[in-house]
């Protein structure tokens, strides 16, 4: 089907979910008036309720019923739009049929996944078809993993412009204020269950290059542990494990490989959480490290999971308006290069990172796929934010109030 003949320019699938409605609100405020937008989900009644709560610009948007358990509805959904952005998760449970529909229809696709095993399976099953049809399949378009991916891209570009050589030791230190939703918890449950029951998923979780387009061509460079213990960043801050590192680091390494290892074949990339300085920072680092391990163990075991399920947010729920507005994120990335020069990148923004800020990242990703066309890098298939959208997305996020900047340290 010719993309020019399609009924919609952009469809948001999962608009009735917690994050889906946030993204719909962002699009209502920022999409051009002539952009043909649709909202999709299983229930027309719920879609109508969401649309009624959106700004007036969205009140004439189309409503489309589609269900991941009905492939024909997904095929019609993908064939009727140039871009499909989906928030329907957990992605390992619901996402593959959506990727398949978009890959076959030549429809650009975006999601919010942080599920490495899902991305790997989507690559293995649908990358070749998407490259044939010209579809950009862009995973991890929220706080997982836009700040990480774009910050490292900018570091590479700065080092290349200065003739400083490839990136070598690179570490992201994340600080943020935010909450979590029932959908995030449900995704964590699914990943833990998968690793416990499936040796292939355990192997993927242990492989730092598990999302590589060509695993045999990857360098032997030893990578930092994703969930290590406490440590100290280059600027002296105490650090703890960062729960999102296992997904973000693999997205960044895939971006490097998709671009011909342009960042450098000696790239060592890791992520940690900054907890502050001095005694207080050390105590916070230890408590965070212990807390993450205890939470993961409790969520993995059926008896303790039942207890947690009583207090954790249910799917479809999340932080309130005040909490989302009070949140923020800041990722500082220090990079050494082959020449010995060092650079620092900062990616930051207002709003709860997993929800308010993610709505901005997802919304701008979707708008870029729909509107920026010839300005985007030449690419198709299973991609990352950096390889699919590059600095075009950086500029969009800057215009939306996020910070992306690079400075030379020496």
CSV table of C-alpha atoms in Angstrom, one decimal:
chain,number,residue,atom,x,y,z
A,1,UNK,CA,0.0,0.0,0.0
A,2,UNK,CA,1.4,3.4,-0.9
A,3,UNK,CA,2.0,5.5,2.2
A,4,UNK,CA,0.7,8.6,0.5
A,5,UNK,CA,-2.7,7.0,0.2
A,6,UNK,CA,-3.1,6.1,3.9
A,7,UNK,CA,-5.8,7.5,6.0
A,8,UNK,CA,-3.6,8.6,8.9
A,9,UNK,CA,-0.1,10.1,9.3
A,10,UNK,CA,0.2,8.9,12.9
A,11,UNK,CA,-1.7,6.5,15.1
A,12,UNK,CA,-1.1,6.1,18.8
A,13,UNK,CA,-1.9,2.5,19.8
A,14,UNK,CA,-2.6,2.0,23.5
A,15,UNK,CA,-4.1,5.4,24.0
A,16,UNK,CA,-6.3,4.3,26.8
A,17,UNK,CA,-3.4,3.2,29.0
A,18,UNK,CA,-1.8,5.4,31.6
A,19,UNK,CA,1.3,6.4,29.5
A,20,UNK,CA,-0.7,6.3,26.3
A,21,UNK,CA,-3.1,9.1,27.5
A,22,UNK,CA,-0.1,11.2,28.5
A,23,UNK,CA,1.4,10.9,25.0
A,24,UNK,CA,-1.9,11.6,23.4
A,25,UNK,CA,-2.1,14.8,25.5
A,26,UNK,CA,1.3,15.8,24.3
A,27,UNK,CA,0.4,15.2,20.7
A,28,UNK,CA,-2.8,17.2,21.1
A,29,UNK,CA,-0.7,20.2,22.2
A,30,UNK,CA,2.1,19.9,19.7
A,31,UNK,CA,1.1,18.1,16.5
A,32,UNK,CA,0.4,20.4,13.5
A,33,UNK,CA,-3.2,21.0,12.9
A,34,UNK,CA,-3.1,19.3,9.5
A,35,UNK,CA,-1.5,16.1,10.8
A,36,UNK,CA,-4.0,13.2,10.5
A,37,UNK,CA,-3.8,11.6,13.9
A,38,UNK,CA,-5.7,8.5,15.2
A,39,UNK,CA,-6.1,6.9,18.6
A,40,UNK,CA,-6.3,3.1,18.7
A,41,UNK,CA,-7.1,0.5,21.4
A,42,UNK,CA,-9.4,-2.4,22.1
A,43,UNK,CA,-12.4,-0.5,23.4
A,44,UNK,CA,-14.0,2.3,21.4
A,45,UNK,CA,-15.9,3.4,24.6
A,46,UNK,CA,-12.6,3.9,26.4
A,47,UNK,CA,-11.1,5.7,23.4
A,48,UNK,CA,-14.0,8.1,23.3
A,49,UNK,CA,-13.5,8.8,27.0
A,50,UNK,CA,-9.8,9.5,26.5
A,51,UNK,CA,-10.5,11.8,23.5
A,52,UNK,CA,-13.0,13.7,25.5
A,53,UNK,CA,-10.4,14.5,28.1
A,54,UNK,CA,-7.8,15.8,25.6
A,55,UNK,CA,-7.4,19.4,24.4
A,56,UNK,CA,-9.9,20.6,21.8
A,57,UNK,CA,-7.3,20.0,19.0
A,58,UNK,CA,-7.8,16.2,19.4
A,59,UNK,CA,-11.6,16.1,19.4
A,60,UNK,CA,-11.9,15.2,15.7
A,61,UNK,CA,-9.2,12.6,15.8
A,62,UNK,CA,-10.2,9.2,14.5
A,63,UNK,CA,-10.8,6.3,16.9
A,64,UNK,CA,-9.7,2.8,15.7
A,65,UNK,CA,-10.5,-0.5,17.4
A,66,UNK,CA,-7.6,-2.9,17.3
A,67,UNK,CA,-6.5,-5.9,19.4
A,68,UNK,CA,-3.1,-7.7,19.6
A,69,UNK,CA,-5.0,-11.0,19.6
A,70,UNK,CA,-6.6,-10.2,16.2
A,71,UNK,CA,-3.9,-10.0,13.5
A,72,UNK,CA,-6.3,-8.8,10.9
A,73,UNK,CA,-7.1,-5.7,13.0
A,74,UNK,CA,-3.4,-5.0,13.4
A,75,UNK,CA,-2.8,-5.4,9.7
A,76,UNK,CA,-5.5,-2.9,9.0
A,77,UNK,CA,-4.2,-0.6,11.6
A,78,UNK,CA,-0.6,-0.6,10.2
A,79,UNK,CA,-1.8,-0.4,6.6
A,80,UNK,CA,-3.9,2.7,7.4
A,81,UNK,CA,-1.1,4.9,8.8
A,82,UNK,CA,2.4,6.1,7.9
A,83,UNK,CA,3.5,5.9,11.6
A,84,UNK,CA,2.4,3.7,14.4
A,85,UNK,CA,3.5,4.4,18.0
A,86,UNK,CA,2.6,1.7,20.5
A,87,UNK,CA,2.5,1.8,24.3
A,88,UNK,CA,0.8,-1.7,24.6
A,89,UNK,CA,2.9,-3.7,26.9
A,90,UNK,CA,4.4,-5.7,28.4
A,91,UNK,CA,5.9,-5.9,24.9
A,92,UNK,CA,7.1,-9.5,25.3
A,93,UNK,CA,3.5,-10.4,25.7
A,94,UNK,CA,1.8,-8.0,23.2
A,95,UNK,CA,4.4,-6.4,21.1
A,96,UNK,CA,5.6,-8.8,18.4
A,97,UNK,CA,2.4,-8.9,16.3
A,98,UNK,CA,2.5,-5.1,16.2
A,99,UNK,CA,6.1,-5.1,15.0
A,100,UNK,CA,5.2,-7.7,12.4
A,101,UNK,CA,2.2,-5.7,11.1
A,102,UNK,CA,4.3,-2.6,10.7
A,103,UNK,CA,7.3,-4.4,9.1
A,104,UNK,CA,5.0,-6.0,6.5
A,105,UNK,CA,3.1,-2.7,5.8
A,106,UNK,CA,6.2,-0.5,5.5
A,107,UNK,CA,4.9,1.5,8.4
A,108,UNK,CA,7.3,3.4,10.7
A,109,UNK,CA,7.0,2.1,14.3
A,110,UNK,CA,8.0,3.4,17.8
A,111,UNK,CA,7.7,2.0,21.3
A,112,UNK,CA,8.7,2.5,24.9
A,113,UNK,CA,10.2,-0.9,25.6
A,114,UNK,CA,13.0,-1.6,28.0
A,115,UNK,CA,12.6,-5.4,27.5
A,116,UNK,CA,15.9,-6.7,25.9
A,117,UNK,CA,14.5,-10.1,25.1
A,118,UNK,CA,11.6,-8.6,23.2
A,119,UNK,CA,13.8,-6.3,21.1
A,120,UNK,CA,16.1,-9.3,20.3
A,121,UNK,CA,13.1,-11.4,19.1
A,122,UNK,CA,11.7,-8.4,17.1
A,123,UNK,CA,15.1,-8.1,15.4
A,124,UNK,CA,15.4,-11.8,14.6
A,125,UNK,CA,11.9,-12.1,13.2
A,126,UNK,CA,11.2,-8.8,11.5
A,127,UNK,CA,14.3,-6.8,10.8
A,128,UNK,CA,14.8,-8.2,7.3
A,129,UNK,CA,11.3,-7.6,6.3
A,130,UNK,CA,11.3,-4.1,7.6
A,131,UNK,CA,14.5,-3.3,5.7
A,132,UNK,CA,12.8,-4.5,2.5
A,133,UNK,CA,9.7,-2.4,3.0
A,134,UNK,CA,11.5,0.6,4.3
A,135,UNK,CA,9.9,0.6,7.8
A,136,UNK,CA,11.9,2.2,10.6
A,137,UNK,CA,11.3,0.0,13.7
A,138,UNK,CA,12.5,2.2,16.5
A,139,UNK,CA,12.6,0.7,20.0
A,140,UNK,CA,13.2,2.3,23.4
A,141,UNK,CA,11.8,5.8,22.6
A,142,UNK,CA,11.3,7.0,26.2
A,143,UNK,CA,13.5,7.4,29.3
A,144,UNK,CA,14.5,3.9,28.2
A,145,UNK,CA,16.7,4.8,26.2
A,146,UNK,CA,16.6,8.2,24.6
A,147,UNK,CA,18.8,10.2,27.0
A,148,UNK,CA,21.5,7.5,27.0
A,149,UNK,CA,21.5,6.9,23.2
A,150,UNK,CA,21.4,10.5,22.1
A,151,UNK,CA,24.0,11.6,24.7
A,152,UNK,CA,26.6,9.1,23.5
A,153,UNK,CA,25.8,10.0,19.9
A,154,UNK,CA,26.6,13.6,20.7
A,155,UNK,CA,29.8,12.7,22.5
A,156,UNK,CA,30.9,10.7,19.4
A,157,UNK,CA,30.2,13.6,17.1
A,158,UNK,CA,32.1,16.1,19.3
A,159,UNK,CA,35.1,13.8,19.5
A,160,UNK,CA,35.0,13.2,15.8
A,161,UNK,CA,34.8,16.9,15.0
A,162,UNK,CA,37.9,17.5,17.1
A,163,UNK,CA,39.9,14.6,15.7
A,164,UNK,CA,40.0,13.0,19.2
A,165,UNK,CA,39.5,9.5,18.0
A,166,UNK,CA,37.0,6.9,19.1
A,167,UNK,CA,35.3,6.8,22.5
A,168,UNK,CA,36.9,4.5,25.1
A,169,UNK,CA,35.7,4.7,28.7
A,170,UNK,CA,32.2,6.1,28.9
A,171,UNK,CA,30.0,6.2,32.0
A,172,UNK,CA,26.5,7.7,32.4
A,173,UNK,CA,25.6,8.9,36.0
A,174,UNK,CA,21.8,9.1,36.3
A,175,UNK,CA,20.0,11.2,38.9
A,176,UNK,CA,16.2,11.7,38.8
A,177,UNK,CA,13.1,12.2,40.8
A,178,UNK,CA,10.1,10.2,39.8
A,179,UNK,CA,7.7,7.4,40.4
A,180,UNK,CA,6.6,4.2,38.6
A,181,UNK,CA,3.4,2.8,37.2
A,182,UNK,CA,1.7,-0.5,37.3
A,183,UNK,CA,2.7,-1.1,33.7
A,184,UNK,CA,6.3,-0.8,34.6
A,185,UNK,CA,6.0,-3.3,37.4
A,186,UNK,CA,4.1,-5.7,35.2
A,187,UNK,CA,6.9,-5.5,32.6
A,188,UNK,CA,9.5,-6.3,35.4
A,189,UNK,CA,7.5,-9.3,36.5
A,190,UNK,CA,7.4,-10.6,32.9
A,191,UNK,CA,11.2,-10.2,32.4
A,192,UNK,CA,12.0,-11.9,35.8
A,193,UNK,CA,9.7,-14.8,34.9
A,194,UNK,CA,11.2,-15.2,31.5
A,195,UNK,CA,14.8,-15.3,32.8
A,196,UNK,CA,13.8,-17.8,35.5
A,197,UNK,CA,12.1,-20.2,33.1
A,198,UNK,CA,14.0,-19.7,29.8
A,199,UNK,CA,17.8,-20.3,29.4
A,200,UNK,CA,17.8,-18.2,26.2
A,201,UNK,CA,16.6,-15.2,28.1
A,202,UNK,CA,19.1,-15.7,30.8
A,203,UNK,CA,21.8,-15.8,28.2
A,204,UNK,CA,20.6,-12.6,26.6
A,205,UNK,CA,20.6,-10.9,30.0
A,206,UNK,CA,24.2,-11.9,30.5
A,207,UNK,CA,25.5,-10.9,27.1
A,208,UNK,CA,26.5,-7.2,26.9
A,209,UNK,CA,26.2,-7.3,23.1
A,210,UNK,CA,22.8,-9.2,23.0
A,211,UNK,CA,21.3,-6.6,20.7
A,212,UNK,CA,24.1,-6.6,18.2
A,213,UNK,CA,23.2,-6.8,14.5
A,214,UNK,CA,26.3,-9.1,14.1
A,215,UNK,CA,27.3,-10.7,17.3
A,216,UNK,CA,30.4,-12.5,15.8
A,217,UNK,CA,31.8,-9.1,14.6
A,218,UNK,CA,31.6,-7.4,18.0
A,219,UNK,CA,35.0,-6.6,19.7
A,220,UNK,CA,36.2,-8.5,22.7
A,221,UNK,CA,36.2,-5.3,24.8
A,222,UNK,CA,35.1,-6.2,28.3
A,223,UNK,CA,32.0,-4.2,29.3
A,224,UNK,CA,31.1,-2.9,32.8
A,225,UNK,CA,28.6,-4.9,34.9
A,226,UNK,CA,25.1,-3.7,34.5
A,227,UNK,CA,24.1,-4.2,38.2
A,228,UNK,CA,27.3,-4.0,40.1
A,229,UNK,CA,27.8,-2.8,43.6
A,230,UNK,CA,28.6,0.7,45.0
A,231,UNK,CA,31.3,2.8,43.4
A,232,UNK,CA,32.5,6.3,42.7
A,233,UNK,CA,32.0,8.4,39.5
A,234,UNK,CA,34.7,10.4,37.8
A,235,UNK,CA,33.5,13.6,39.5
A,236,UNK,CA,33.8,12.0,42.9
A,237,UNK,CA,30.1,11.2,43.5
A,238,UNK,CA,29.1,8.0,45.1
A,239,UNK,CA,27.2,5.6,42.8
A,240,UNK,CA,24.8,2.7,43.0
A,241,UNK,CA,23.5,0.3,40.4
A,242,UNK,CA,21.1,1.9,37.9
A,243,UNK,CA,18.0,-0.3,37.3
A,244,UNK,CA,17.8,0.7,33.6
A,245,UNK,CA,21.4,0.0,32.7
A,246,UNK,CA,20.8,-3.5,31.4
A,247,UNK,CA,18.5,-2.1,28.7
A,248,UNK,CA,20.1,1.3,28.0
A,249,UNK,CA,23.7,-0.1,27.6
A,250,UNK,CA,22.6,-2.6,25.0
A,251,UNK,CA,20.7,0.0,23.0
A,252,UNK,CA,23.8,2.2,22.9
A,253,UNK,CA,26.0,-0.7,21.8
A,254,UNK,CA,23.5,-1.5,19.1
A,255,UNK,CA,23.6,2.1,17.9
A,256,UNK,CA,27.4,1.9,17.7
A,257,UNK,CA,27.3,-1.3,15.7
A,258,UNK,CA,24.5,-0.2,13.3
A,259,UNK,CA,26.7,2.8,12.4
A,260,UNK,CA,29.7,0.6,11.6
A,261,UNK,CA,31.1,0.9,15.2
A,262,UNK,CA,31.6,4.6,14.5
A,263,UNK,CA,31.9,5.4,18.2
A,264,UNK,CA,34.9,3.1,18.4
A,265,UNK,CA,35.5,-0.6,18.7
A,266,UNK,CA,37.1,0.0,22.1
A,267,UNK,CA,34.0,1.6,23.6
A,268,UNK,CA,33.3,0.5,27.2
A,269,UNK,CA,29.9,1.9,28.2
A,270,UNK,CA,28.3,1.6,31.6
A,271,UNK,CA,25.6,3.3,33.6
A,272,UNK,CA,25.2,4.0,37.3
A,273,UNK,CA,23.0,6.0,39.6
A,274,UNK,CA,24.5,9.0,41.4
A,275,UNK,CA,23.7,9.2,45.1
A,276,UNK,CA,25.7,12.2,46.2
A,277,UNK,CA,29.0,12.9,48.0
A,278,UNK,CA,30.5,12.1,51.4
A,279,UNK,CA,29.0,9.9,54.0
A,280,UNK,CA,25.5,10.6,53.0
A,281,UNK,CA,26.2,9.6,49.4
A,282,UNK,CA,27.9,6.4,50.5
A,283,UNK,CA,25.0,5.4,52.8
A,284,UNK,CA,22.5,6.1,50.0
A,285,UNK,CA,24.6,4.1,47.5
A,286,UNK,CA,24.7,1.1,49.8
A,287,UNK,CA,21.0,1.3,50.7
A,288,UNK,CA,20.1,1.6,47.0
A,289,UNK,CA,22.2,-1.4,46.0
A,290,UNK,CA,20.7,-3.5,48.8
A,291,UNK,CA,17.2,-2.3,48.1
A,292,UNK,CA,17.4,-3.1,44.3
A,293,UNK,CA,18.6,-6.6,45.1
A,294,UNK,CA,16.0,-7.2,47.7
A,295,UNK,CA,13.2,-5.9,45.5
A,296,UNK,CA,14.2,-8.0,42.6
A,297,UNK,CA,14.4,-11.1,44.8
A,298,UNK,CA,11.0,-10.4,46.3
A,299,UNK,CA,9.4,-9.8,42.9
A,300,UNK,CA,10.9,-13.1,41.6
A,301,UNK,CA,9.6,-15.4,44.3
A,302,UNK,CA,5.9,-16.2,44.3
A,303,UNK,CA,5.3,-15.9,48.1
A,304,UNK,CA,6.8,-12.5,48.4
A,305,UNK,CA,5.4,-11.4,45.0
A,306,UNK,CA,1.9,-11.9,46.4
A,307,UNK,CA,2.7,-9.6,49.2
A,308,UNK,CA,4.2,-6.9,46.9
A,309,UNK,CA,1.2,-7.2,44.6
A,310,UNK,CA,-1.0,-5.9,47.3
A,311,UNK,CA,0.9,-2.6,47.6
A,312,UNK,CA,2.4,-2.0,44.2
A,313,UNK,CA,0.5,0.0,41.6
A,314,UNK,CA,-1.8,-2.0,39.3
A,315,UNK,CA,-1.5,-1.9,35.5
A,316,UNK,CA,-3.2,1.2,34.2
A,317,UNK,CA,-2.2,3.4,37.2
A,318,UNK,CA,0.7,5.7,37.9
A,319,UNK,CA,1.9,8.9,39.6
A,320,UNK,CA,-0.6,11.8,39.9
A,321,UNK,CA,-0.3,15.2,38.2
A,322,UNK,CA,1.5,16.9,41.0
A,323,UNK,CA,4.1,14.0,41.3
A,324,UNK,CA,4.6,14.0,37.5
A,325,UNK,CA,5.2,17.8,37.4
A,326,UNK,CA,7.6,17.7,40.4
A,327,UNK,CA,9.8,15.1,38.8
A,328,UNK,CA,13.0,15.6,36.7
A,329,UNK,CA,15.9,13.7,35.2
A,330,UNK,CA,19.6,14.5,34.7
A,331,UNK,CA,22.1,12.2,33.0
A,332,UNK,CA,25.7,13.2,32.9
A,333,UNK,CA,28.0,11.2,30.7
A,334,UNK,CA,31.8,11.4,30.9
A,335,UNK,CA,33.8,10.0,28.0
A,336,UNK,CA,37.4,9.4,27.4
A,337,UNK,CA,38.8,9.1,23.9
A,338,UNK,CA,41.6,7.3,22.1
A,339,UNK,CA,43.6,10.6,22.0
A,340,UNK,CA,43.2,11.1,25.7
A,341,UNK,CA,40.8,14.0,25.5
A,342,UNK,CA,37.7,13.9,27.6
A,343,UNK,CA,34.2,15.2,27.1
A,344,UNK,CA,31.0,15.5,29.1
A,345,UNK,CA,27.5,15.3,27.8
A,346,UNK,CA,24.4,16.3,29.8
A,347,UNK,CA,20.8,15.1,29.0
A,348,UNK,CA,18.2,16.5,31.3
A,349,UNK,CA,14.6,17.7,31.5
A,350,UNK,CA,11.6,18.5,33.7
A,351,UNK,CA,8.9,16.1,34.7
A,352,UNK,CA,8.8,12.6,36.1
A,353,UNK,CA,11.3,10.8,33.8
A,354,UNK,CA,9.2,7.7,33.2
A,355,UNK,CA,5.9,9.5,32.5
A,356,UNK,CA,5.9,13.3,31.9
A,357,UNK,CA,9.4,13.4,30.3
A,358,UNK,CA,8.8,10.1,28.5
A,359,UNK,CA,5.6,11.6,27.0
A,360,UNK,CA,7.8,14.4,25.5
A,361,UNK,CA,10.4,11.9,24.2
A,362,UNK,CA,7.8,9.6,22.7
A,363,UNK,CA,5.7,12.4,21.3
A,364,UNK,CA,8.6,14.0,19.6
A,365,UNK,CA,9.8,10.6,18.3
A,366,UNK,CA,6.4,10.0,16.7
A,367,UNK,CA,6.3,13.5,15.2
A,368,UNK,CA,9.8,13.1,13.8
A,369,UNK,CA,8.9,9.9,12.1
A,370,UNK,CA,5.8,11.4,10.7
A,371,UNK,CA,7.1,14.8,9.6
A,372,UNK,CA,10.9,14.8,9.2
A,373,UNK,CA,11.3,12.3,6.4
A,374,UNK,CA,14.3,13.4,4.2
A,375,UNK,CA,16.1,15.0,7.2
A,376,UNK,CA,16.5,11.7,9.0
A,377,UNK,CA,19.4,9.3,8.7
A,378,UNK,CA,19.1,6.9,5.8
A,379,UNK,CA,18.1,3.7,7.6
A,380,UNK,CA,15.4,1.0,7.8
A,381,UNK,CA,14.8,-2.1,9.8
A,382,UNK,CA,15.1,-2.6,13.6
A,383,UNK,CA,16.7,0.6,14.8
A,384,UNK,CA,17.5,2.7,17.9
A,385,UNK,CA,16.7,6.4,18.5
A,386,UNK,CA,20.2,7.4,17.6
A,387,UNK,CA,20.5,5.4,14.4
A,388,UNK,CA,16.9,6.1,13.2
A,389,UNK,CA,16.5,9.8,14.2
A,390,UNK,CA,19.9,11.1,15.3
A,391,UNK,CA,20.4,14.8,15.8
A,392,UNK,CA,16.9,15.5,14.3
A,393,UNK,CA,15.4,14.1,17.5
A,394,UNK,CA,18.0,16.0,19.6
A,395,UNK,CA,16.9,19.3,18.1
A,396,UNK,CA,13.2,18.5,18.6
A,397,UNK,CA,13.8,17.7,22.3
A,398,UNK,CA,15.8,20.8,22.8
A,399,UNK,CA,12.9,22.8,21.3
A,400,UNK,CA,10.6,21.0,23.7
A,401,UNK,CA,12.6,22.1,26.7
A,402,UNK,CA,15.0,19.3,27.3
A,403,UNK,CA,18.8,19.9,27.5
A,404,UNK,CA,21.3,18.1,25.3
A,405,UNK,CA,24.8,19.6,25.5
A,406,UNK,CA,28.4,18.5,25.2
A,407,UNK,CA,31.5,20.2,26.6
A,408,UNK,CA,35.2,19.4,26.3
A,409,UNK,CA,36.8,18.8,29.7
A,410,UNK,CA,40.4,18.9,28.6
